[in-house]
Coordinates of C-alpha atoms and ligand atoms in Angstrom, one line a residue:
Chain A
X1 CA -30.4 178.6 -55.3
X2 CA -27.9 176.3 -57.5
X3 CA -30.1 173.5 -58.1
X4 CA -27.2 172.1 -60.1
X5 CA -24.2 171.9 -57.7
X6 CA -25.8 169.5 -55.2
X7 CA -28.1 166.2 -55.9
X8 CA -29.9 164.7 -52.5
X9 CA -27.4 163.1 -50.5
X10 CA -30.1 160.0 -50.7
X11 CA -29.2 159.5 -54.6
X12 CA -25.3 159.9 -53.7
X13 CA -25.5 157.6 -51.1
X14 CA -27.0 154.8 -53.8
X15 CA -24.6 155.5 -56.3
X16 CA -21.7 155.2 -53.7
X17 CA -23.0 151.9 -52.4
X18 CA -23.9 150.5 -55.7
X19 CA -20.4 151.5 -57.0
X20 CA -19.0 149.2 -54.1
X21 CA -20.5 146.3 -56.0
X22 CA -17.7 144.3 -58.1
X23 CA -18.3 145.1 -62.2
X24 CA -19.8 148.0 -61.7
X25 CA -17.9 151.4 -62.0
X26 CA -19.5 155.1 -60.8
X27 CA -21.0 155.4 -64.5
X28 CA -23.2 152.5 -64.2
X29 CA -23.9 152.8 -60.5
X30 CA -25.3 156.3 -61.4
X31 CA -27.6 154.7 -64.3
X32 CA -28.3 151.8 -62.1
X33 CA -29.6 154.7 -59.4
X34 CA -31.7 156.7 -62.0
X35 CA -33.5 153.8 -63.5
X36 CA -34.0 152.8 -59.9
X37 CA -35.7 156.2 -59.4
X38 CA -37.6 155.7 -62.6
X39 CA -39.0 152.4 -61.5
X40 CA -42.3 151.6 -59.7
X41 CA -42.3 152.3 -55.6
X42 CA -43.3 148.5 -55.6
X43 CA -40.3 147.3 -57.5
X44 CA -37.7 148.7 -55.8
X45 CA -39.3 147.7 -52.7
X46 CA -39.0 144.1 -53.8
X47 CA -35.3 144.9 -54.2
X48 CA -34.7 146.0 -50.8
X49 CA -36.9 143.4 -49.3
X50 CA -34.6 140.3 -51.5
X51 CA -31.3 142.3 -50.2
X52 CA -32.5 142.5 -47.0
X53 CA -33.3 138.8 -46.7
X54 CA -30.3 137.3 -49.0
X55 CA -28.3 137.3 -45.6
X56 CA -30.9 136.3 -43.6
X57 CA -31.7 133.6 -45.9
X58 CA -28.6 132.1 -46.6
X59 CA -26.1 130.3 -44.7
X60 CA -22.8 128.5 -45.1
X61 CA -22.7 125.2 -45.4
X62 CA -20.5 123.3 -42.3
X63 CA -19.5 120.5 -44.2
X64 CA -18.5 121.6 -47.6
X65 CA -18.8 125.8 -47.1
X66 CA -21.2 126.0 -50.1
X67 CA -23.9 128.6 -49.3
X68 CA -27.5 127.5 -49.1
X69 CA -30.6 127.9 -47.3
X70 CA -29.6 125.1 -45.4
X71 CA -27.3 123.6 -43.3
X72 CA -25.1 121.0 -44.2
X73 CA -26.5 122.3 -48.0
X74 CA -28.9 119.9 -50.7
X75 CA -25.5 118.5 -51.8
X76 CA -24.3 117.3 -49.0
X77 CA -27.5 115.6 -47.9
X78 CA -28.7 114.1 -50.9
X79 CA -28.7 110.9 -50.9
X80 CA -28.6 110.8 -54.5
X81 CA -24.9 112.2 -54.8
X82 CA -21.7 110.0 -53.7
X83 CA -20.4 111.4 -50.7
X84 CA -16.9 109.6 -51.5
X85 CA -15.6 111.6 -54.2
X86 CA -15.1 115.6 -53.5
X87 CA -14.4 117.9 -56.2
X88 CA -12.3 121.2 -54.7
X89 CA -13.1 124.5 -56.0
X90 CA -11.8 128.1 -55.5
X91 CA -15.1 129.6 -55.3
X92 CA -19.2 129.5 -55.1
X93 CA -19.9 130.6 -58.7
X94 CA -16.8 127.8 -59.8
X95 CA -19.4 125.3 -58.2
X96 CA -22.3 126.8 -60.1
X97 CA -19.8 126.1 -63.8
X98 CA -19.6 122.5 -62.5
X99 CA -23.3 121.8 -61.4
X100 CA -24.0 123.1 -64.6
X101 CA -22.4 120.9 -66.5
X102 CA -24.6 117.9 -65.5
X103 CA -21.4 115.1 -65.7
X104 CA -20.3 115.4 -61.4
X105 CA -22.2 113.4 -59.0
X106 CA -20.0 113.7 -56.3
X107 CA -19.9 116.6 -53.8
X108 CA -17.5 119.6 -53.3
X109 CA -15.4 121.7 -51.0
X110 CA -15.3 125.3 -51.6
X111 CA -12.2 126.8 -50.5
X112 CA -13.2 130.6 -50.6
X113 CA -10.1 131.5 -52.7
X114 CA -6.9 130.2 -53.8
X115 CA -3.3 131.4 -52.9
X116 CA -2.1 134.7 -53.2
X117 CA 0.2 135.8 -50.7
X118 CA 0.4 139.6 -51.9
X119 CA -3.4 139.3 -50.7
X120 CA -2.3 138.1 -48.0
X121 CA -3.9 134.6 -48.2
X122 CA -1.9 131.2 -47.6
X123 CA -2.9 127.9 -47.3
X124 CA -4.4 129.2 -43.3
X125 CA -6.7 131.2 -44.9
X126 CA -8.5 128.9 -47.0
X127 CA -10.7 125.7 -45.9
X128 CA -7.8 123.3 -46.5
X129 CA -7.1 122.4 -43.4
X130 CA -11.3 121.0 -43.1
X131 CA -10.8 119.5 -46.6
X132 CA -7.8 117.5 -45.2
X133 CA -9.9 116.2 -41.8
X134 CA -13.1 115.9 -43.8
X135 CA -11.8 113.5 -46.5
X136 CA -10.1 111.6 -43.5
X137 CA -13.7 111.3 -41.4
X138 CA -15.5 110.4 -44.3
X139 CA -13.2 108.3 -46.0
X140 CA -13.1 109.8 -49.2
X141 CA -11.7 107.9 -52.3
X142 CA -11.1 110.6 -54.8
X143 CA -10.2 114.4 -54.3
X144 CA -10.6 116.1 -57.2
X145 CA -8.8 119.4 -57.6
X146 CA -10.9 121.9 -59.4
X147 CA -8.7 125.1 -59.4
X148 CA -8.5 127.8 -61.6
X149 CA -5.8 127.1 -64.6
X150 CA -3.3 129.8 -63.9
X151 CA -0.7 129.9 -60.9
X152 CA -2.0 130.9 -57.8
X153 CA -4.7 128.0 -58.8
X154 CA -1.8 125.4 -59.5
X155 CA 0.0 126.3 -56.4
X156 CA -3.2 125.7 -54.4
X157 CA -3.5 122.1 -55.6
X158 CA 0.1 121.6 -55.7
X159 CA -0.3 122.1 -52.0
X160 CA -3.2 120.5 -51.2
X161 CA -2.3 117.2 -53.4
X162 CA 0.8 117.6 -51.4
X163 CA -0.9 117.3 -48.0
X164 CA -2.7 113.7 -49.1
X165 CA 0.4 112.0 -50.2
X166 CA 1.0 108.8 -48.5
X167 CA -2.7 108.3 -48.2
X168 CA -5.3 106.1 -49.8
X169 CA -7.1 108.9 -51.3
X170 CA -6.8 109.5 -55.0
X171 CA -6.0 112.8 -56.0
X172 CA -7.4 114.0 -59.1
X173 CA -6.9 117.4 -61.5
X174 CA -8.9 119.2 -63.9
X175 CA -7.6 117.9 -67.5
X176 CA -5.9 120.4 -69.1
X177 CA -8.4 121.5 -72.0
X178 CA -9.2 124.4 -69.9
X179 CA -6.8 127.7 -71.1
X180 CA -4.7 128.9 -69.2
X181 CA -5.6 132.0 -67.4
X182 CA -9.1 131.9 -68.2
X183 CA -11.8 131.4 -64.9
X184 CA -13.5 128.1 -64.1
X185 CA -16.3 130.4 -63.9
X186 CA -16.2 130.8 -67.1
X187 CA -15.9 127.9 -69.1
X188 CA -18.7 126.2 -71.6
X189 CA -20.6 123.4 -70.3
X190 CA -18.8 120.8 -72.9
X191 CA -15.4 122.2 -72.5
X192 CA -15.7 121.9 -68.5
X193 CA -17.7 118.9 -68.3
X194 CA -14.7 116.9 -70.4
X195 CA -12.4 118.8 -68.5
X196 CA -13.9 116.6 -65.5
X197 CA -14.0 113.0 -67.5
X198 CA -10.5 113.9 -68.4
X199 CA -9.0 114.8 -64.8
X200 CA -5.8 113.0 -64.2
X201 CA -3.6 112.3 -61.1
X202 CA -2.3 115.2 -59.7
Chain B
X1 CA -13.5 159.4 -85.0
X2 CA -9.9 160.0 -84.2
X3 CA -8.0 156.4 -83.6
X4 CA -6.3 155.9 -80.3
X5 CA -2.6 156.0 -79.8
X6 CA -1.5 152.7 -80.2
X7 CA 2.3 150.9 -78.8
X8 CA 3.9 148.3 -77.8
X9 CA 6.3 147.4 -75.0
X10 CA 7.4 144.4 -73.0
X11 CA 6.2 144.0 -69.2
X12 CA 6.3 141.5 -66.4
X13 CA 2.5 141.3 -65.1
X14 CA 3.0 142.2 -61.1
X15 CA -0.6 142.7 -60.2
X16 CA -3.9 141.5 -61.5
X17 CA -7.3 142.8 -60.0
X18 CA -11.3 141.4 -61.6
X19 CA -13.0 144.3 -62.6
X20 CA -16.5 144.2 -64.5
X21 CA -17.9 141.2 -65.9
X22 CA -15.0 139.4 -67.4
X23 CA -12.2 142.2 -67.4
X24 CA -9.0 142.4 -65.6
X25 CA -6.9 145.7 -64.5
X26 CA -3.3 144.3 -64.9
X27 CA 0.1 146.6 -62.7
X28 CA 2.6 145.7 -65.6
X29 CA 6.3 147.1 -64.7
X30 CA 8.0 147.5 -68.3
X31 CA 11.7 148.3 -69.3
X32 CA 11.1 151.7 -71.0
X33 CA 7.8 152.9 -69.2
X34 CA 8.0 152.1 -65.1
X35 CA 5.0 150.5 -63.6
X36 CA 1.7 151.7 -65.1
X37 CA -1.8 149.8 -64.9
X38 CA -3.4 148.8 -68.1
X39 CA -6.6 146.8 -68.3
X40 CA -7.3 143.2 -70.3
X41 CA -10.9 143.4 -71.5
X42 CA -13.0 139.5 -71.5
X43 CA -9.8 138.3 -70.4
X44 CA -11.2 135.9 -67.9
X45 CA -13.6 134.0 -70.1
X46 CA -12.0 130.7 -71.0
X47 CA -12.0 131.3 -74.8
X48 CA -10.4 134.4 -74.8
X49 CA -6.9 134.7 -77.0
X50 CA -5.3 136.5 -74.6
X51 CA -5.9 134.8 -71.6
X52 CA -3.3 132.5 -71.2
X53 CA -0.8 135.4 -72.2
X54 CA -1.5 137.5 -69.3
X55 CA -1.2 135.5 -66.2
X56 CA 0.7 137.3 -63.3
X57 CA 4.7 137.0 -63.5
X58 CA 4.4 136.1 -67.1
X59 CA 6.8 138.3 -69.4
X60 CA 4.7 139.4 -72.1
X61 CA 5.2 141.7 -75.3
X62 CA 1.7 144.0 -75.2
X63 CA 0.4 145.9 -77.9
X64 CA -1.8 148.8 -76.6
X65 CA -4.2 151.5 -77.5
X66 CA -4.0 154.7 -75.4
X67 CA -6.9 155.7 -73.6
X68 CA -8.1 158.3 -71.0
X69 CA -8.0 156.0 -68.3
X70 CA -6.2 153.0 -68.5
X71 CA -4.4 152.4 -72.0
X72 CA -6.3 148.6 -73.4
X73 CA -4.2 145.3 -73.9
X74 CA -5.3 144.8 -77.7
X75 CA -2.4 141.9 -78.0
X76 CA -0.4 139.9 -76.0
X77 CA 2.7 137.3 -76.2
X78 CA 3.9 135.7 -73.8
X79 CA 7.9 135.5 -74.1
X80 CA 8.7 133.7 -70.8
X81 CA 6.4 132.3 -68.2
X82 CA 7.6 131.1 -64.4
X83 CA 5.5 127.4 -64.5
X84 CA 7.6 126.3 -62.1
X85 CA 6.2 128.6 -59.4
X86 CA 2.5 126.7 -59.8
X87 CA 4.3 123.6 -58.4
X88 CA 6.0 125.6 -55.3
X89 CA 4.2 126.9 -52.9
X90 CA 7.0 128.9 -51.1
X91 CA 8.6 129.8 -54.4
X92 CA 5.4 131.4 -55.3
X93 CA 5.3 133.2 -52.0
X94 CA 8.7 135.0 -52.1
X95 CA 8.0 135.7 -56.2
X96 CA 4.7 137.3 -54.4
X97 CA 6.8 139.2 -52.5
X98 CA 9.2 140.6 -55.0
X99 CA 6.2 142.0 -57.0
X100 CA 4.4 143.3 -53.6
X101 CA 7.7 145.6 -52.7
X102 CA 8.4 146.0 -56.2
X103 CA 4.8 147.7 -56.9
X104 CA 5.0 149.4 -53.2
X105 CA 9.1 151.3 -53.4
X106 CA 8.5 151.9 -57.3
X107 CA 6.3 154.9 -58.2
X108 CA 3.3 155.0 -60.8
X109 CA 4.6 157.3 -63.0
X110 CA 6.9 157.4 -65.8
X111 CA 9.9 156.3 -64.0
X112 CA 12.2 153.5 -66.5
X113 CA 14.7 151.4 -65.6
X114 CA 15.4 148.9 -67.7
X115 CA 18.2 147.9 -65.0
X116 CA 15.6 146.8 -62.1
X117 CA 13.6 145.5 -64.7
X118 CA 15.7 142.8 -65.7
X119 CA 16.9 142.7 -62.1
X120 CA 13.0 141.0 -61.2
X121 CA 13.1 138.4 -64.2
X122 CA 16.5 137.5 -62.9
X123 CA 15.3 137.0 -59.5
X124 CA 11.9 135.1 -60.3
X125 CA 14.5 132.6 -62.7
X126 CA 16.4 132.2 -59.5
X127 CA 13.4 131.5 -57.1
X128 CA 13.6 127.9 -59.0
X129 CA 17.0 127.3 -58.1
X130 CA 19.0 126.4 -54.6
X131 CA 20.2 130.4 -54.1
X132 CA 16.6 132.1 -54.1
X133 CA 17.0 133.3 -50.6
X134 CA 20.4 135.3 -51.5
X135 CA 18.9 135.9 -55.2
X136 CA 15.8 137.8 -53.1
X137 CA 17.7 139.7 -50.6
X138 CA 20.2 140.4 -53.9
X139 CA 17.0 141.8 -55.3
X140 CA 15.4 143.9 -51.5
X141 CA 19.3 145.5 -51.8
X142 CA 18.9 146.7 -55.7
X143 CA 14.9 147.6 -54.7
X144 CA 15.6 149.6 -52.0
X145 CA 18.9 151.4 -54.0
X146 CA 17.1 152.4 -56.9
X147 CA 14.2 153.9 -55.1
X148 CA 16.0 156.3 -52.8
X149 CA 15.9 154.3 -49.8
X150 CA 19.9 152.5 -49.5
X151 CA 21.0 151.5 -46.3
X152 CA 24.0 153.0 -45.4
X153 CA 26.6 150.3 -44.4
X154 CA 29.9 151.7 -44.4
X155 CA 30.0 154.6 -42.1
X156 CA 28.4 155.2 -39.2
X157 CA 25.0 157.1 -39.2
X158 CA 25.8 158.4 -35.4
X159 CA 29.2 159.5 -35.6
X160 CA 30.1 159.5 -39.4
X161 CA 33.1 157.1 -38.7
X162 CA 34.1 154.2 -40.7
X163 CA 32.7 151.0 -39.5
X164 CA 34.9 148.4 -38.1
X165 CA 34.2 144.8 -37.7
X166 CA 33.0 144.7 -34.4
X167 CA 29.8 145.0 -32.5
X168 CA 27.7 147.2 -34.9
X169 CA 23.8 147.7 -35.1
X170 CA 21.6 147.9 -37.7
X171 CA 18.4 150.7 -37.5
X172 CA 16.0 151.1 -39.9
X173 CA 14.9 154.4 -38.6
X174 CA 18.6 156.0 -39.1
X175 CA 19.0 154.4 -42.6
X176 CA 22.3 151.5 -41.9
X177 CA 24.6 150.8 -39.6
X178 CA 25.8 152.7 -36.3
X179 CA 28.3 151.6 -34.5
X180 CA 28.2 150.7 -30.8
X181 CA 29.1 154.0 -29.2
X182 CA 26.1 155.6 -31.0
X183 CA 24.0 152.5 -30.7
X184 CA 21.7 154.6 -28.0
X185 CA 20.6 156.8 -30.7
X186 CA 18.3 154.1 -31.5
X187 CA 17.4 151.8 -29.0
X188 CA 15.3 149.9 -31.4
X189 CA 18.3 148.8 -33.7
X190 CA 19.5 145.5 -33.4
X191 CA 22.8 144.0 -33.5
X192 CA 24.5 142.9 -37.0
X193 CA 27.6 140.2 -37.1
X194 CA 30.3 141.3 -39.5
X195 CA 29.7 138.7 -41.7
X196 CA 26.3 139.5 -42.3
X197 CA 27.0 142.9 -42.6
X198 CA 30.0 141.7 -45.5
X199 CA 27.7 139.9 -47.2
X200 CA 25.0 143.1 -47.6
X201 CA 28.0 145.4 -48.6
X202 CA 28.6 142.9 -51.5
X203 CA 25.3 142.8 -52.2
X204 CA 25.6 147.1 -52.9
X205 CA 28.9 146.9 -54.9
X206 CA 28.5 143.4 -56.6
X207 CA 25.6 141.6 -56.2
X208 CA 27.0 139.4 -59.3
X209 CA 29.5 137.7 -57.5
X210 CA 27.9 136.8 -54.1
X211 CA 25.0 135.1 -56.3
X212 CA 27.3 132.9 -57.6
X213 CA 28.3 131.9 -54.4
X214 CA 24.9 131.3 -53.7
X215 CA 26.4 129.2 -50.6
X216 CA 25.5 130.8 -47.6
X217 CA 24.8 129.5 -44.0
X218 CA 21.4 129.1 -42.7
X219 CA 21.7 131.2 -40.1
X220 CA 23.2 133.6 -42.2
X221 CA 20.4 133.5 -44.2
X222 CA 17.7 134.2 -41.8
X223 CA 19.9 137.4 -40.4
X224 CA 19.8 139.4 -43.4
X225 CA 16.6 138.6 -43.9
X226 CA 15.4 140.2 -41.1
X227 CA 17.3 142.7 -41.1
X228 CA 15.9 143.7 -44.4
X229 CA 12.1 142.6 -43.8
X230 CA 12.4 145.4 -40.6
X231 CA 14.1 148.0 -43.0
X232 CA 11.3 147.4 -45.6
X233 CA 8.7 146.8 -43.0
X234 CA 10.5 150.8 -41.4
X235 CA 10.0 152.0 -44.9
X236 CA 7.0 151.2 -46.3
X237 CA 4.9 151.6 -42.5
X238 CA 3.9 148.2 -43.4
X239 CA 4.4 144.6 -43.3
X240 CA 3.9 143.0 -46.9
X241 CA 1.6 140.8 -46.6
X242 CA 3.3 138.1 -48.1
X243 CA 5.6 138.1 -45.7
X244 CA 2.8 137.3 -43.5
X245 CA 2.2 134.1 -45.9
X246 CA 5.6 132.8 -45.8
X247 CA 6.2 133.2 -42.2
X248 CA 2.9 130.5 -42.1
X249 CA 3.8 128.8 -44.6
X250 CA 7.4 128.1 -42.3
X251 CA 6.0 127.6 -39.0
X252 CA 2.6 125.9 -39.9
X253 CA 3.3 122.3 -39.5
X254 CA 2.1 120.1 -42.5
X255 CA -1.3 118.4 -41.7
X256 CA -1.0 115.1 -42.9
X257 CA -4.0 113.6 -44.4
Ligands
ZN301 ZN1 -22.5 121.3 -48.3
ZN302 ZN1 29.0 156.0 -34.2

């Protein structure tokens, strides 16, 4: 028998899926697998049982497309936030930077991307078009456009600051102590959070 | 330890793809080199150096190191960046759409030409100016040239003779024109005006001088272009998806706020 040549097809098929997963190549979705396999029965149950349920559990937020185990999300019902001032951002994990940095009591819209047509995504496949009708229904007073600094996030708020000319709503960008081509994502706290205080009229 | 193979070259970035934590795989086309892929480690944290040197359509002088994969940006410069296409949605779009056939008609391998390289920074300058519709289609023509695929638009690809000004088709599937006798050979082709069909002939034997007389009719305009989309579209046995975008982004009426 040639033990060697063939692995079960049960360890193959958790690399494979694992390697789907972004940030990690086959090389760590093989060492993922084997610690897996090292681990307790119990704790990878728990792991299957919190993947199972992270669908389940989480849904998209109607009002501002945040996820959250609730809909419309905390932010958009608490009553501690003001519901007049929207910050835009490109992503989920963009909104986690800004939470984060403790200085924005407003609430946001999360457009699920930003423009970049060789991805095939244009201005219909992001939530700009609700962004435009919800600022309208609620009568916002400040947008606040919290792109990424680097072109496809520029175009996106070129656009969508474009779309509110004429109206009574103040549009707002990031100040530019963010570099260039770096993610929201990934700024510090301090550098984001006076990024914020800083934004000017886009 | 034996030190990687380290060089430098100049590249327009054409592609950029997250990978792992904070790292980016980059499609840089370059002068001397072709298109290659090449990745930017911690490139997306904010405090990074090279960050701000790497953002697609920027023309940047790399230093690399050599590695099995993908060789590793260890420097970048930018020497000319396309700000302008942050404020322009549609200019954006079609600079999208340079690099998507670009990276499609142009193989990965070691395959130089320092002649369609410039030819891309000269069209992304001229997607800021008033003649970026000719300046593209100027650009599809060279494209489609250097990669094998040039649409024959002098005789025809039925009967061999010489085409006259008169009613002539266009078919993506034969490769150019056919005149109207042999038109049946491909139902699907579609008529071409003469002056259309002028204008794309200048564009194979000097592309120069129609862009500097960057004034061409609308209607004009929007014939070549489809022409060309359906020969590209024939080609690659897709549709770029960018064209996809821009067609929205024409149609879709502005919401106003
Ligand atoms: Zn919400
Ligand atoms: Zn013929």
């Amino acid at each position: 028998m040639n033990e060697s040549s063939s692995r079960p097809r049960s360890i193959d098929r958790a690399v494979t899926e694992l390697a789907r997963l972004p940030g990690i190549g086959p090389k760590t979705a093989q060492r993922l697998t084997y610690h897996l396999l090292r681990s307790s029965g119990d704790q990878v149950l728990v792991l299957a049982e919190a993947l199972r349920n992270l669908k389940e559990g989480v849904v998209t937020c109607s009002v501002c497309f945040n996820m959250s185990d609730r809909n419309p999300c905390h932010i958009c019902e608490s009553p501690d936030r003001d519901h007049a001032v929207i910050c835009v951002v490109e992503n989920l994990l963009d909104l986690v930077a800004i939470e984060r940095t403790a200085r924005f009591r407003g609430v946001y819209h999360v457009l699920h991307g930003a423009i970049s047509p060789m991805d095939g995504i244009g201005p219909d496949e992001l939530r700009i078009r609700e962004l435009v009708q919800r600022a309208k229904d609620t009568s916002a007073t400040e947008v606040i456009l919290a792109t990424n600094p680097n072109l496809e996030g520029d175009a996106t708020a070129t656009y969508i600051a474009r779309l509110f000319e004429g109206s009574d709503i103040a549009v707002t960008r990031l100040a530019r102590g963010l570099p260039v081509g770096g993610d929201l994502e990934y700024a510090d706290e301090v550098t984001l959070g006076n990024a914020l205080a800083g934004r000017s009229s886009a | 330890m034996k030190s990687a193979r380290r060089y430098s070259t100049e590249a327009l970035v054409i592609r950029q793809l997250d990978y792992a934590e904070a790292d980016r795989i980059l499609t840089i086309y370059t002068p001397g080199r072709g298109k290659f892929s090449v990745i930017a480690k911690g490139v997306r944290r904010a405090r990074s150096r090279r960050s701000g040197h790497l953002d697609l359509f920027t023309r940047v002088r790399l230093d690399l190191a050599a590695a099995r994969n993908l060789d590793v940006v260890t420097q970048a410069d930018a020497i000319e960046r396309f700000l302008f296409l942050g404020e322009d949605v549609t200019a954006l779009t079609y600079a999208h759409y340079c690099a998507e056939i670009l990276d499609a008609f142009v193989p990965e391998s070691n395959h130089p030409s320092s002649e369609l390289y410039a030819a891309t920074l000269e069209t992304l300058r001229r997607l800021g100016r008033r003649e970026r519709d000719i300046a593209v289609r100027a650009f599809e023509m060279l494209l489609l040239d250097r990669s094998g695929y040039r649409p024959q638009l002098h005789s025809c690809l039925g009967c061999g003779k010489e085409i006259v000004p008169e009613k002539n088709y266009f078919s993506p599937a034969l490769g150019g024109v056919i005149c109207g006798d042999c038109m049946y050979q491909d139902p699907a082709s579609v008529e071409i005006s003469v002056p259309a069909l002028k204008i794309l002939r200048n564009l194979q034997t000097r592309p120069q001088e129609v862009l500097r007389l960057n004034r061409v009719e609308a209607a004009l305009q929007g014939e070549m272009e489809r022409r060309l989309h359906d020969y590209v579209v024939y080609h690659l046995e897709r549709r770029p998806k960018s064209s996809r975008v821009l067609e929205s982004l024409r149609t879709a009426p502005a919401i106003p706020a």
